[in-house]
Amino acid sequence: ARPTSATLPGRPREWPPRHTWPCTRPCSAIRTLPTADGVDVLSLSFGFDNVSIHQDPVALATFAAAERNVFVAASAGNAGAGPKSLHNGIPWVLTVAAGTMDRQFQGRVELGNGSVSVSGSSLHPRSNAATPAAPVIYIADCAEATRELVRGKILFCRQGRRLSDPLFSLKDSKAVGGVFIINDTTSSSWLEFLLKISFREPAIFVTPGEGQKLGKYVKSHPEARLRFGITSFDLRPAPTVTTFSSRGPSPSFPSVMKPDIMGPGSFILAAWPNSNNAAADHRSDFNLLSGTSMSCPHLAGVAALIKKAHPDWSPAAVRSAMMTTADTVDLSGRPIQDASPKKGPATGFAMGAGQVNPSKALNPGLVYDLNSADYVRLLCAMNLTAAQIRAITRSVVDNSCSSSSLDLNYPSFVAFFSRSSEVLELRRTLTNVGQEMATYSAAVTPMDGLQVRVVPQHLVFKGNGDKLSFKLVIQSVILKKKKKKFQKSGYLKWVEDGGGKHIVQSPIVATNIHSY
């Protein structure tokens, strides 16, 4: 859904939004929207940046939804890999990051008689068809290609300083097609560029490695044809966190780790309401889009499945089930990677708890549950005024503020340190949603420079609905200089005794507040 004057109060919005406006009196109307139709699950693929929590229409509406047992999934945003770039970092919603899949839409360059070929990415809609054989002309920089040089030929060139150079070199050139060496085929800007150009033009995008291979063959086989409409599966590594997916920590609630979880959000094929697809220059009832607006509905769908199986579960219990059963390794069995320029294993501020696993989420064993009173206690600990809290909760602040706490019973842990040897205690309560007595033992992954322990080490549940508490104790031993930035990641696992039928896993991120 895209916010307009018909769906949200205020003036019409451009999309994606560049600005926000403060929530004044008309914002009260949004509070009734989530529950007026009796829905169980909401998917919100929009958000507001740089707006105070008590003026955020999404925060106000979703708090009312949580009070009425409505589950809300919200997109994290597409602002890229910088810290604190996400929106919808609200503790009463599921904040969704975007990941890649093991599927790629490709084209193939067939040289000579077709015995040698090189594959690359392409969205050109010509299904399983090849261009006529044509001579290949190599130009080192796409910006130097001219219409006279490429007419009737296949242009083979390298991306110049500007990502748009291949577009201009091929557009209206009367070339048979183009093969472009792109410097970084993992960047979000490249993804958007691919969407814009390869629908319209017969273009194939190759990595520098494939481009080098192709260059060797072109010298001896200067004729080729281009084939499109190829879909490849089982690509590695997958999933990865996309470069465009916004990162945490949450500007509004830094004590709660955000995003919560990751879902498929790169090149998602889905039904498209406009029969005339202007982006593709052809008529289609389907489209390919990338963004957290695509990953968010996936998680909303999983939530609907869980609500159907467990109609008495709260939205917090549903969220916990998805987070504590998420996958943290990719299809190769390696830790899920971050596709941002720094690369390496993804942290909780990039992918949350990991990639959603719908089958496991239906039977999590234990859940971290919450209610609206817990959220009020969190708000009370955030130095908000009574009027600001009342704007969110729509009620007079009562005795809840006498027990205010930033330590929410959340299925993830974030610890901000300001000095060396500081000790932080994070308390949680787990509820048994299994059908029998069960004993769980704690296991914590080693985190360099930190001492981490769990008290107690074992939890013995007597039956369904039984609740037991523990605390996670983290001590920093590496902060020698206040200005030195660090971020360490790990996991707490509660493993059921007797074979590990259930493993309840929560991400941990420890960092120093001076980093942000």
Coordinates of C-alpha atoms in Angstrom, one line a residue:
A1 CA 0.0 0.0 0.0
R2 CA 1.2 3.5 -0.8
P3 CA 0.1 6.3 1.4
T4 CA -2.2 8.8 -0.3
S5 CA -4.7 11.4 0.8
A6 CA -7.3 8.7 0.7
T7 CA -5.4 6.3 3.1
L8 CA -3.5 8.5 5.4
P9 CA -4.3 12.0 6.8
G10 CA -2.4 14.9 5.4
R11 CA -1.3 15.8 1.9
P12 CA -0.7 13.3 -0.9
R13 CA 2.8 11.7 -0.8
E14 CA 5.3 11.1 -3.5
W15 CA 6.7 7.5 -3.5
P16 CA 9.2 6.7 -2.3
P17 CA 8.7 9.5 0.3
R18 CA 11.5 12.0 0.7
H19 CA 10.0 14.0 3.5
T20 CA 7.7 13.5 6.5
W21 CA 5.1 15.7 8.1
P22 CA 4.2 15.9 11.7
C23 CA 1.1 14.1 12.9
T24 CA -1.4 16.6 14.1
R25 CA -5.1 16.2 15.0
P26 CA -6.2 14.4 11.8
C27 CA -3.8 11.6 12.7
S28 CA -6.3 10.4 15.2
A29 CA -8.3 8.9 12.3
I30 CA -5.6 6.4 11.5
R31 CA -6.0 4.7 14.8
T32 CA -9.2 3.0 13.7
L33 CA -8.0 1.9 10.3
P34 CA -6.3 -1.4 11.3
T35 CA -9.2 -2.8 13.2
A36 CA -12.3 -1.4 11.5
D37 CA -12.7 -4.4 9.1
G38 CA -11.9 -7.1 11.7
V39 CA -8.7 -8.1 10.1
D40 CA -6.1 -10.4 11.8
V41 CA -2.9 -9.4 10.0
L42 CA -1.7 -6.1 8.4
S43 CA 1.1 -5.7 5.9
L44 CA 2.4 -2.1 5.8
S45 CA 4.9 -1.4 3.0
F46 CA 5.5 2.2 3.8
G47 CA 7.1 4.3 6.6
F48 CA 8.1 7.7 7.8
D49 CA 11.7 8.9 8.4
N50 CA 12.9 11.4 10.9
V51 CA 9.7 11.7 12.7
S52 CA 9.2 11.5 16.5
I53 CA 7.6 8.3 17.7
H54 CA 4.6 10.1 19.2
Q55 CA 4.0 11.8 15.8
D56 CA 4.5 8.7 13.7
P57 CA 1.2 7.7 12.1
V58 CA 2.4 4.1 11.7
A59 CA 3.4 3.9 15.4
L60 CA 0.0 5.3 16.5
A61 CA -2.1 3.0 14.3
T62 CA -0.1 -0.1 15.0
F63 CA -0.2 0.4 18.8
A64 CA -4.0 0.4 18.5
A65 CA -3.8 -2.8 16.4
A66 CA -1.5 -4.5 18.9
E67 CA -4.0 -3.8 21.7
R68 CA -6.7 -5.5 19.6
N69 CA -4.6 -8.5 18.9
V70 CA -3.9 -7.6 15.2
F71 CA -0.5 -8.6 13.9
V72 CA 1.4 -6.0 11.9
A73 CA 4.4 -6.5 9.6
A74 CA 6.1 -3.4 8.4
S75 CA 8.9 -2.8 5.9
A76 CA 12.3 -1.6 7.2
G77 CA 12.9 0.7 4.3
N78 CA 15.3 0.9 1.4
A79 CA 17.8 3.5 2.6
G80 CA 20.8 1.2 2.3
A81 CA 23.5 -0.2 4.5
G82 CA 24.2 2.8 6.8
P83 CA 23.5 2.5 10.5
K84 CA 20.2 3.8 11.9
S85 CA 18.7 4.0 8.3
L86 CA 15.5 2.0 8.9
H87 CA 12.0 3.2 9.7
N88 CA 9.2 1.3 11.4
G89 CA 11.7 0.4 14.2
I90 CA 8.7 0.0 16.5
P91 CA 8.6 -2.7 19.1
W92 CA 5.0 -3.7 18.6
V93 CA 5.4 -4.5 14.9
L94 CA 7.5 -7.0 13.0
T95 CA 10.1 -4.9 11.1
V96 CA 11.2 -6.8 7.9
A97 CA 14.5 -6.6 6.1
A98 CA 15.0 -7.8 2.5
G99 CA 17.1 -10.7 1.3
T100 CA 18.0 -12.3 -2.1
M101 CA 16.9 -15.6 -3.4
D102 CA 18.7 -18.4 -5.2
R103 CA 16.9 -17.6 -8.5
Q104 CA 18.3 -15.4 -11.2
F105 CA 16.8 -14.2 -14.6
Q106 CA 19.5 -14.6 -17.2
G107 CA 20.5 -14.2 -20.7
R108 CA 23.3 -16.0 -22.6
V109 CA 25.9 -15.0 -25.1
E110 CA 26.5 -17.8 -27.6
L111 CA 29.7 -17.4 -29.6
G112 CA 30.3 -18.8 -33.0
N113 CA 28.4 -22.0 -33.5
G114 CA 27.1 -22.0 -29.9
S115 CA 29.8 -24.3 -28.5
V116 CA 31.0 -21.5 -26.2
S117 CA 28.7 -19.4 -24.1
V118 CA 28.7 -16.9 -21.2
S119 CA 25.7 -16.2 -19.0
G120 CA 24.7 -13.0 -17.3
S121 CA 21.7 -11.2 -15.8
S122 CA 18.8 -10.0 -17.9
L123 CA 15.2 -9.2 -17.6
H124 CA 14.5 -8.8 -21.3
P125 CA 11.1 -10.4 -21.9
R126 CA 11.9 -12.2 -25.1
S127 CA 11.2 -15.8 -23.9
N128 CA 13.7 -18.5 -24.9
A129 CA 14.5 -16.7 -28.1
A130 CA 17.8 -15.7 -29.7
T131 CA 18.8 -12.6 -31.7
P132 CA 20.2 -13.2 -35.2
A133 CA 23.9 -13.9 -35.3
A134 CA 25.8 -10.6 -35.6
P135 CA 29.4 -9.3 -35.3
V136 CA 30.6 -8.3 -31.9
I137 CA 32.3 -5.0 -31.4
Y138 CA 34.3 -4.4 -28.2
I139 CA 34.6 -0.9 -26.8
A140 CA 36.5 -0.4 -23.5
D141 CA 34.2 2.3 -22.1
C142 CA 30.5 2.2 -22.9
A143 CA 30.5 6.0 -22.9
E144 CA 32.6 6.0 -26.0
A145 CA 30.1 3.9 -28.1
T146 CA 28.4 5.8 -31.0
R147 CA 25.4 4.9 -33.1
E148 CA 27.6 4.6 -36.2
L149 CA 29.9 2.1 -34.5
V150 CA 27.3 -0.3 -33.1
R151 CA 24.5 -0.3 -35.8
G152 CA 23.7 -3.9 -36.7
K153 CA 26.2 -5.3 -34.2
I154 CA 26.3 -6.6 -30.7
L155 CA 27.9 -4.0 -28.4
F156 CA 30.4 -5.4 -25.8
C157 CA 31.7 -2.8 -23.4
R158 CA 32.5 -2.0 -19.8
Q159 CA 30.6 0.3 -17.5
G160 CA 32.2 3.6 -17.3
R161 CA 32.2 6.1 -14.5
R162 CA 28.4 6.5 -14.8
L163 CA 26.1 3.5 -14.4
S164 CA 23.8 5.0 -17.1
D165 CA 26.5 4.8 -19.8
P166 CA 25.4 1.4 -21.2
L167 CA 21.8 2.6 -21.4
F168 CA 22.7 5.6 -23.6
S169 CA 25.1 3.5 -25.7
L170 CA 22.4 1.0 -26.6
K171 CA 19.2 3.1 -26.7
D172 CA 18.1 4.0 -30.2
S173 CA 21.4 2.8 -31.6
K174 CA 19.9 0.1 -34.0
A175 CA 22.3 -2.4 -32.4
V176 CA 21.3 -6.0 -32.2
G177 CA 21.9 -6.0 -28.5
G178 CA 24.4 -5.3 -25.8
V179 CA 26.7 -7.2 -23.4
F180 CA 27.8 -5.0 -20.5
I181 CA 30.5 -5.6 -17.9
I182 CA 29.2 -4.2 -14.6
N183 CA 31.6 -3.4 -11.9
D184 CA 29.4 -4.5 -9.0
T185 CA 26.5 -6.7 -9.7
T186 CA 25.5 -6.9 -6.1
S187 CA 24.8 -3.1 -5.6
S188 CA 21.3 -1.9 -5.2
S189 CA 21.8 0.8 -7.8
W190 CA 22.7 -1.8 -10.3
L191 CA 19.5 -3.7 -9.5
E192 CA 17.4 -0.6 -10.1
F193 CA 19.4 0.1 -13.3
L194 CA 18.8 -3.4 -14.5
L195 CA 15.1 -3.1 -14.0
K196 CA 15.0 0.1 -16.0
I197 CA 17.1 -0.9 -19.0
S198 CA 16.8 -4.6 -19.7
F199 CA 13.0 -4.7 -20.0
R200 CA 13.3 -2.3 -23.0
E201 CA 16.6 -3.3 -24.5
P202 CA 18.1 -6.7 -25.5
A203 CA 20.9 -6.4 -22.9
I204 CA 22.9 -8.9 -20.8
F205 CA 24.9 -7.9 -17.8
V206 CA 28.0 -9.9 -16.9
T207 CA 30.5 -9.8 -14.0
P208 CA 34.1 -8.7 -14.6
G209 CA 35.2 -12.4 -14.5
E210 CA 32.7 -13.4 -17.1
G211 CA 33.5 -10.4 -19.1
Q212 CA 37.2 -11.3 -19.2
K213 CA 36.3 -14.8 -20.3
L214 CA 34.1 -13.4 -23.0
G215 CA 36.8 -11.0 -24.2
K216 CA 39.2 -13.8 -24.9
Y217 CA 36.7 -15.7 -27.1
V218 CA 35.6 -12.6 -29.0
K219 CA 39.1 -12.1 -30.4
S220 CA 38.9 -15.4 -32.2
H221 CA 35.1 -15.7 -32.6
P222 CA 33.8 -12.2 -33.4
E223 CA 30.3 -13.3 -34.1
A224 CA 27.6 -14.1 -31.5
R225 CA 23.9 -14.3 -30.8
L226 CA 22.1 -13.3 -27.6
R227 CA 19.5 -15.6 -26.0
F228 CA 17.0 -14.4 -23.4
G229 CA 14.2 -15.7 -21.1
I230 CA 16.5 -18.1 -19.0
T231 CA 15.8 -18.7 -15.3
S232 CA 18.5 -20.2 -13.2
F233 CA 18.1 -21.7 -9.8
D234 CA 20.2 -22.9 -6.9
L235 CA 22.6 -19.9 -7.1
R236 CA 25.1 -19.4 -4.3
P237 CA 25.4 -17.6 -1.9
A238 CA 21.7 -17.3 -1.1
P239 CA 20.0 -15.8 0.7
T240 CA 22.1 -12.6 1.4
V241 CA 21.0 -9.3 2.9
T242 CA 20.4 -6.9 0.0
T243 CA 22.4 -3.7 -0.1
F244 CA 19.3 -1.5 -0.2
S245 CA 17.7 -3.0 2.9
S246 CA 17.8 -0.4 5.7
R247 CA 19.9 -1.2 8.8
G248 CA 19.4 -0.7 12.5
P249 CA 19.6 0.2 15.3
S250 CA 16.2 1.8 15.5
P251 CA 16.4 5.6 15.8
S252 CA 13.1 5.5 17.8
F253 CA 13.8 2.5 20.1
P254 CA 17.6 1.7 20.1
S255 CA 17.2 -0.7 23.1
V256 CA 15.1 -3.0 20.9
M257 CA 17.0 -4.7 18.1
K258 CA 15.7 -3.9 14.6
P259 CA 15.0 -5.1 12.0
D260 CA 13.4 -8.3 13.4
I261 CA 13.7 -10.7 10.5
M262 CA 14.4 -11.1 6.8
G263 CA 12.3 -12.3 3.9
P264 CA 12.6 -12.5 0.1
G265 CA 12.8 -9.0 -1.3
S266 CA 15.0 -9.0 -4.5
F267 CA 13.4 -9.4 -7.9
I268 CA 10.1 -10.6 -6.6
L269 CA 7.7 -11.8 -9.3
A270 CA 4.1 -11.0 -8.5
A271 CA 0.7 -10.0 -10.0
W272 CA 0.6 -6.4 -11.1
P273 CA -2.7 -4.4 -11.2
N274 CA -1.8 -2.3 -14.2
S275 CA -2.3 -4.2 -17.5
N276 CA -0.1 -1.7 -19.2
N277 CA 3.3 -2.0 -17.6
A278 CA 5.0 1.2 -18.4
A279 CA 8.2 0.1 -16.8
A280 CA 8.5 -2.8 -19.2
D281 CA 7.0 -1.1 -22.3
H282 CA 4.8 -4.1 -22.9
R283 CA 1.4 -5.4 -21.6
S284 CA 1.7 -7.8 -18.6
D285 CA -0.3 -8.8 -15.6
F286 CA 3.0 -9.4 -13.7
N287 CA 6.0 -7.4 -12.7
L288 CA 9.4 -7.8 -11.0
L289 CA 10.1 -5.5 -8.1
S290 CA 12.8 -5.2 -5.3
G291 CA 12.5 -3.7 -1.9
T292 CA 11.4 -4.3 1.7
S293 CA 8.0 -3.5 0.4
M294 CA 8.2 -7.0 -1.3
S295 CA 9.7 -8.8 1.7
C296 CA 7.1 -7.4 4.2
P297 CA 4.1 -9.2 2.6
H298 CA 5.9 -12.5 2.8
L299 CA 6.2 -12.2 6.5
A300 CA 2.6 -11.1 6.8
G301 CA 1.5 -14.2 5.0
V302 CA 3.6 -16.4 7.3
A303 CA 1.9 -14.6 10.3
A304 CA -1.5 -15.5 8.9
L305 CA -0.5 -19.2 8.7
I306 CA 0.6 -19.1 12.3
K307 CA -2.5 -17.3 13.4
K308 CA -4.6 -19.9 11.7
A309 CA -2.7 -22.7 13.5
H310 CA -2.7 -20.9 16.8
P311 CA -5.6 -18.4 17.0
D312 CA -5.1 -17.8 20.7
W313 CA -1.5 -16.5 20.3
S314 CA -0.8 -12.8 20.7
P315 CA 1.0 -10.8 18.0
A316 CA 4.1 -10.9 20.1
A317 CA 4.0 -14.6 20.4
V318 CA 3.6 -14.9 16.6
R319 CA 6.6 -12.6 16.1
S320 CA 8.6 -14.6 18.6
A321 CA 7.8 -17.9 16.8
M322 CA 9.1 -16.5 13.5
M323 CA 12.2 -14.9 15.0
T324 CA 13.4 -17.7 17.2
T325 CA 13.1 -20.3 14.4
A326 CA 14.7 -18.2 11.6
D327 CA 17.6 -19.5 9.6
T328 CA 21.0 -18.0 10.2
V329 CA 22.9 -20.0 7.5
D330 CA 22.5 -19.9 3.8
L331 CA 21.8 -22.7 1.4
S332 CA 25.5 -23.7 1.5
G333 CA 25.5 -24.0 5.3
R334 CA 27.6 -20.8 5.7
P335 CA 26.5 -17.8 7.8
I336 CA 24.1 -15.5 5.8
Q337 CA 26.3 -12.8 4.2
D338 CA 25.7 -9.1 4.0
A339 CA 25.9 -7.9 0.4
S340 CA 26.8 -4.3 1.4
P341 CA 30.2 -2.9 0.4
K342 CA 31.8 -4.0 3.7
K343 CA 30.5 -7.6 3.2
G344 CA 31.0 -10.5 5.5
P345 CA 28.5 -12.3 7.8
A346 CA 25.3 -10.3 8.4
T347 CA 24.6 -9.0 11.9
G348 CA 21.3 -8.5 13.7
F349 CA 21.2 -4.9 12.6
A350 CA 21.1 -6.1 9.0
M351 CA 19.0 -9.2 9.0
G352 CA 17.5 -9.4 12.5
A353 CA 17.1 -12.9 13.6
G354 CA 17.7 -14.3 10.1
Q355 CA 15.7 -15.6 7.1
V356 CA 12.1 -16.7 8.0
N357 CA 11.5 -20.4 8.1
P358 CA 7.7 -20.9 7.9
S359 CA 7.6 -24.6 8.7
K360 CA 9.7 -24.2 11.9
A361 CA 7.7 -21.1 13.0
L362 CA 4.5 -23.2 13.4
N363 CA 6.1 -25.2 16.2
P364 CA 8.6 -23.0 18.1
G365 CA 8.5 -24.7 21.5
L366 CA 8.9 -21.5 23.5
V367 CA 7.9 -17.9 22.9
Y368 CA 8.7 -14.5 24.3
D369 CA 5.3 -12.9 24.9
L370 CA 4.3 -9.3 25.5
N371 CA 1.2 -7.2 26.0
S372 CA 0.4 -3.5 25.7
A373 CA 1.3 -2.8 29.3
D374 CA 4.8 -4.0 28.6
Y375 CA 5.1 -1.5 25.8
V376 CA 3.8 1.3 28.0
R377 CA 6.5 0.6 30.6
L378 CA 9.1 0.9 27.7
L379 CA 7.6 4.2 26.7
C380 CA 7.8 5.4 30.3
A381 CA 11.5 4.7 30.3
M382 CA 12.2 6.7 27.2
N383 CA 12.0 10.2 28.7
L384 CA 8.8 11.0 26.9
T385 CA 6.3 13.3 28.5
A386 CA 3.0 12.1 29.7
A387 CA 1.3 13.9 26.8
Q388 CA 3.5 12.2 24.3
I389 CA 2.9 8.8 25.8
R390 CA -0.8 9.5 25.8
A391 CA -0.7 10.4 22.1
I392 CA 0.5 6.8 21.4
T393 CA -1.6 4.9 24.0
R394 CA -4.7 7.1 23.9
S395 CA -5.0 6.7 27.6
V396 CA -3.9 8.4 30.8
V397 CA -0.5 7.1 32.0
D398 CA -1.2 5.2 35.2
N399 CA 1.0 3.2 37.6
S400 CA 2.7 1.5 34.6
C401 CA 5.4 4.2 34.8
S402 CA 6.3 3.2 38.3
S403 CA 7.9 0.1 36.9
S404 CA 9.4 1.6 33.7
S405 CA 12.1 -0.4 31.9
L406 CA 14.0 -0.3 28.6
D407 CA 14.5 -4.1 29.0
L408 CA 11.5 -5.4 27.0
N409 CA 10.7 -9.2 26.9
Y410 CA 11.8 -9.3 23.3
P411 CA 13.2 -12.3 21.3
S412 CA 16.5 -10.6 20.6
F413 CA 19.1 -8.8 22.6
V414 CA 21.0 -5.5 22.1
A415 CA 23.6 -4.2 24.5
F416 CA 25.1 -0.7 24.3
F417 CA 28.3 -0.3 26.3
S418 CA 29.9 3.1 27.2
R419 CA 32.9 1.9 29.2
S420 CA 35.2 -1.1 29.6
S421 CA 34.3 -3.8 32.2
E422 CA 30.7 -2.6 32.2
V423 CA 28.2 -5.3 33.1
L424 CA 24.7 -5.4 31.6
E425 CA 21.9 -7.7 32.6
L426 CA 19.0 -8.4 30.2
R427 CA 16.0 -10.2 31.6
R428 CA 13.5 -12.3 29.7
T429 CA 10.6 -14.7 30.4
L430 CA 9.8 -17.7 28.1
T431 CA 6.4 -19.3 27.8
N432 CA 6.1 -23.0 26.9
V433 CA 3.8 -23.5 23.9
G434 CA 4.6 -27.1 23.6
Q435 CA 2.2 -29.9 24.7
E436 CA 4.4 -31.5 27.3
M437 CA 6.9 -31.1 30.1
A438 CA 10.3 -30.0 28.7
T439 CA 13.8 -29.1 29.9
Y440 CA 15.9 -26.6 27.9
S441 CA 19.6 -25.8 28.3
A442 CA 21.2 -22.5 27.3
A443 CA 24.1 -22.2 24.9
V444 CA 25.8 -18.9 23.9
T445 CA 28.1 -18.5 20.9
P446 CA 31.5 -17.0 21.9
M447 CA 31.7 -13.3 21.3
D448 CA 35.3 -11.9 21.1
G449 CA 36.0 -9.3 23.8
L450 CA 32.8 -10.1 25.8
Q451 CA 32.0 -12.4 28.7
V452 CA 28.5 -13.8 28.3
R453 CA 26.6 -16.1 30.6
V454 CA 23.0 -17.1 31.3
V455 CA 21.4 -17.5 34.7
P456 CA 20.0 -20.1 35.2
Q457 CA 21.6 -22.4 32.6
H458 CA 18.6 -24.8 32.6
L459 CA 14.8 -24.2 32.4
V460 CA 12.4 -27.0 33.4
F461 CA 8.8 -26.4 32.1
K462 CA 6.1 -28.4 33.8
G463 CA 3.6 -28.1 30.9
N464 CA 1.9 -26.0 28.3
G465 CA 1.6 -22.3 29.3
D466 CA 4.3 -22.6 32.0
K467 CA 6.5 -19.4 32.3
L468 CA 10.1 -19.3 33.4
S469 CA 12.5 -16.3 33.6
F470 CA 16.3 -16.0 33.1
K471 CA 18.8 -13.2 32.6
L472 CA 21.6 -12.8 30.1
V473 CA 24.7 -11.2 31.6
I474 CA 27.1 -9.5 29.3
Q475 CA 30.4 -7.9 30.3
S476 CA 32.5 -5.8 28.0
V477 CA 36.3 -6.2 28.4
I478 CA 37.5 -4.6 25.1
L479 CA 36.5 -0.9 25.5
K480 CA 39.9 0.8 26.1
K481 CA 39.1 3.9 24.3
K482 CA 35.6 5.5 24.3
K483 CA 35.8 6.6 20.7
K484 CA 36.8 3.1 19.4
K485 CA 33.8 1.6 17.6
F486 CA 33.0 -2.0 17.9
Q487 CA 30.1 -4.3 17.1
K488 CA 30.0 -8.0 18.1
S489 CA 27.3 -10.5 17.2
G490 CA 26.3 -13.8 18.6
Y491 CA 23.3 -16.0 19.5
L492 CA 21.6 -17.4 22.6
K493 CA 20.1 -20.8 22.0
W494 CA 17.7 -22.7 24.3
V495 CA 18.1 -26.3 23.3
E496 CA 15.5 -28.8 24.4
D497 CA 17.0 -31.8 26.1
G498 CA 16.6 -35.3 24.6
G499 CA 17.7 -34.6 21.0
G500 CA 16.9 -30.9 20.5
K501 CA 13.4 -31.2 19.2
H502 CA 13.1 -27.5 19.7
I503 CA 15.9 -24.9 19.4
V504 CA 14.9 -21.4 20.4
Q505 CA 17.5 -19.0 19.1
S506 CA 17.8 -15.3 19.7
P507 CA 20.4 -12.9 18.1
I508 CA 22.7 -10.8 20.3
V509 CA 24.4 -7.6 19.2
A510 CA 26.8 -5.8 21.6
T511 CA 28.2 -2.4 20.6
N512 CA 29.3 0.9 22.1
I513 CA 26.8 3.8 22.0
H514 CA 29.5 6.1 20.7
S515 CA 29.4 4.3 17.4
Y516 CA 26.0 5.8 16.5

